[in-house]
C-alpha cells in the first residue's frame, strides 16, 4: 500500500497514476516551438517560464528563455550576473539538455535590425545619439513590441547550418518567452494591428506581418500563470477572452503556488474529525506535549487552511471552466531557488506540459 | 513612530514567532537594532498630511492598502478621496465604482460620525490625457492631435503614460482644493521606478533634440525644409525615411509640431507635479509583500525616494504569515508527523483497540506537516524582511498579516485598516 503522506506533493497526485513518460513523448504541446508565458504581477510568471524552459530541454534538447521587460528576472532566478544582449547558456537540464537565455533590449534589437537590413552601422549609432532610437522604441506605436517579438520569432525560425545546402536542424527546439503581464499581453502580441496605423507598407510593415505569421501559427502557444486568488483568476479569464478575440493561440493555464488540501479526499470530513481531543491524543502519540495553547493554535491554523482551500476550490472551478489544459505547481515554502526551479520543471513534465 | 517594545536581548531566543494577538509588532531580527514601528494613525490624522502615495511592485496589495487607508482616514474624520488605478472588480463595486469615469464618487456605508467622508475614483488614463489636450489646444488643433496615430499610441501605450496620468490627476485633485486628504494608488509598473521617471521622461522627450529637428521643417512648411539641414542630418532623415517610410515621417512631424505649440507648458506641468511630490504634506508609503522580488523593489524605491528628496513615511508589509504555535518548531513538527505516519502503518497492519485510528493519525500528521511548512515559510519571510531592515534600519515598518480570503467589502478594508493603524 502506498503511504499517503500529506505533503506538498499531493498537489500533483492527479498525475501520479500515469507511468513516467519518456522525455518529449506526447506532450500536450507537441509541435509548439514558441511558448509565451504571461500572468498577473506577483503570480511568478518568470519562475514558471524558467521551469518550462528547463522542462522542455530535458533529454538532450536545447531551449532558449527570453525576457523582454529589462527586469533581469532570469539572471536573478538562475543566480547569475546580469544577462547581456546575447544568447548564453544558463543551465543544463537532466539528461543533457541545455537552456540558453537572452534578455532582449529593444534599442539593441533595433540597431541590430537596422544593421542587418540597411547596413546602417555608424548611422545607427548617430541615430541613437540624436534620441531617434529612444523615440522609436518608446513612442512609435507597437514598434518596440515588433522588435521584441521579432527577435524571439527569429530565434524560433533559426536553423543551424545543414549539410550540402539542406535545411539544418532548428537552432532551438523551443523558445520560451517571459512576456509582459496578462493585462497587456494581447496588445503586446498583436503587433500587426498596433503598427497598422503607423506603417501601412514598407519594411516595418512586412516585419510585423512576418512576426504575426509565427505568433498566429500552431507553433505558438500563450500560457497564462495564475494564483488561486480572485484577482489573478479574473485577469486570467479576461486575458483568455482577449487573446481569443484577437485570434492568438491560447495555451494552458498554470496555477502557481497551489496549496495541497490537508486531507486529499474530503476536506469537510477532515474538519469535522479534527477535534481538540483527537489532536491532543495525536500529539501525545507523537511525543509532543499537547498544551492547551498549542492545541488551540494548531486548530486555528487548520481552520485558516481550510477556508483558504475552500476559496481556492472556488477559483479552481473558474479556471477549469475556461476549457483549457490546467497545470498546478505547488507553493514552495522556501521560495523558488535554483533547486526549486528544477522541482517545478519536473512537476510540469509529469503533468504533460513538456 | 515608536520603537517596538521588544529589546534585541529578548528577541535572541525567539523562533519565528509573531503572534496574531500582537499583530503588528514588528519583531526585531536577531542581534539587530529594533525596527521602528510605522504608526499610520498619527500620519492620517495630521491635518498637515494632504497626500499619501502608495507605491510598490505589482501584486503586493497596493490598491487594497490605499483603499483601507482611505477608509480609515475618512472614518477618523478626514474628507478623503482615493484615486485607484486598477482595483479588483469586487473591491471596486464595494466602493460603488462601476465604471471608469474619472469622477470621484461618494462611497456609501462609511461611518461619517466624526465628520469625515470618502470619495473614490478609478483612473482613466486616456481620458485624462485627452482632457489635457482639449484644455490646452483650440478645437481644430485638439482634433488633429487626438487623431494622430502617435498621439494615440502615446496616450494609450507609452511606457509611463499611466504613471504620468496618475500624477496629473493627483495634481488636478490637489489644485481643486476640495479634498482634505488625497490617497493615490500607483500603477503596477514593470518597475516601481517608472512611476518617478515617467513625468521627466515624457518631458525630456518632448524637449528633445530629435523633436526639435523633426518639428522644425513642419513649422516652416513641409518636409522640403529638411534640405536645409546639414549633410549629416540629411543622412539621418534619409535613413529614417528608408526605415519608416515617408508618410510616417510626416505623421511624426505633424504630431510633434502640434504638441510643440500646445504643450508649451507641458514641462512646467511635469515640474509642478514633481515638486508637489516633494512638498511638505506629501507622504510616500512603500508597499511590499515578504518576498525577495517585492522587497528588492521596495529597497530600490526607498533609495530612490531619498535621492529625490521625497518624504517616505514607511513600509507596509502585506501578507505576512504568523503563528501562535511557535513553541513547536518546524523540525519537531515534521518529525512528529513522520512518527504518526509510521504509527498509522502499524495501525493498518494490526489495528489497536483504543487510541486514534490510522486515518486519524494521518489527519494529525497532515496538520503537523502543514504547521512545519508554515514555520518554514515564516522563517523565509523573516529572512527577506531582515535583509531589508538591515540595509534600511531607519525605515519604519508595519505588518499586515496574510488573510485567508480576498478583501472585497468595507468590513474587510476596516480589518486591514486596524492592522495598519
XYZ file of C-alpha atoms in Angstrom, chain A residues 135 198, chain B residues 148 150 210 214-215 217-218 223 226 236-242 244-256:
31
model
C 11.917 57.773 -29.754
C 1.738 53.666 -38.437
C -2.751 61.378 -34.832
C 1.445 58.860 -32.492
C 15.075 64.937 -32.173
C 11.626 66.912 -36.612
C 9.334 69.774 -35.794
C 10.575 71.522 -41.094
C 6.885 71.171 -40.390
C 9.495 68.335 -45.443
C 14.872 69.107 -44.370
C 19.853 60.600 -40.732
C 16.492 61.558 -42.056
C 17.318 59.638 -45.200
C 17.876 56.606 -43.035
C 14.696 57.297 -41.112
C 12.751 57.640 -44.324
C 14.130 54.392 -45.589
C 9.865 54.012 -41.573
C 8.607 55.369 -44.861
C 7.967 58.995 -45.785
C 4.320 59.128 -44.712
C 5.442 58.138 -41.270
C 7.845 60.995 -41.019
C 5.034 63.347 -41.956
C 2.881 61.894 -39.201
C 5.650 62.358 -36.707
C 6.221 65.923 -37.809
C 2.561 66.846 -37.602
C 2.334 65.329 -34.193
C 5.425 66.983 -32.884
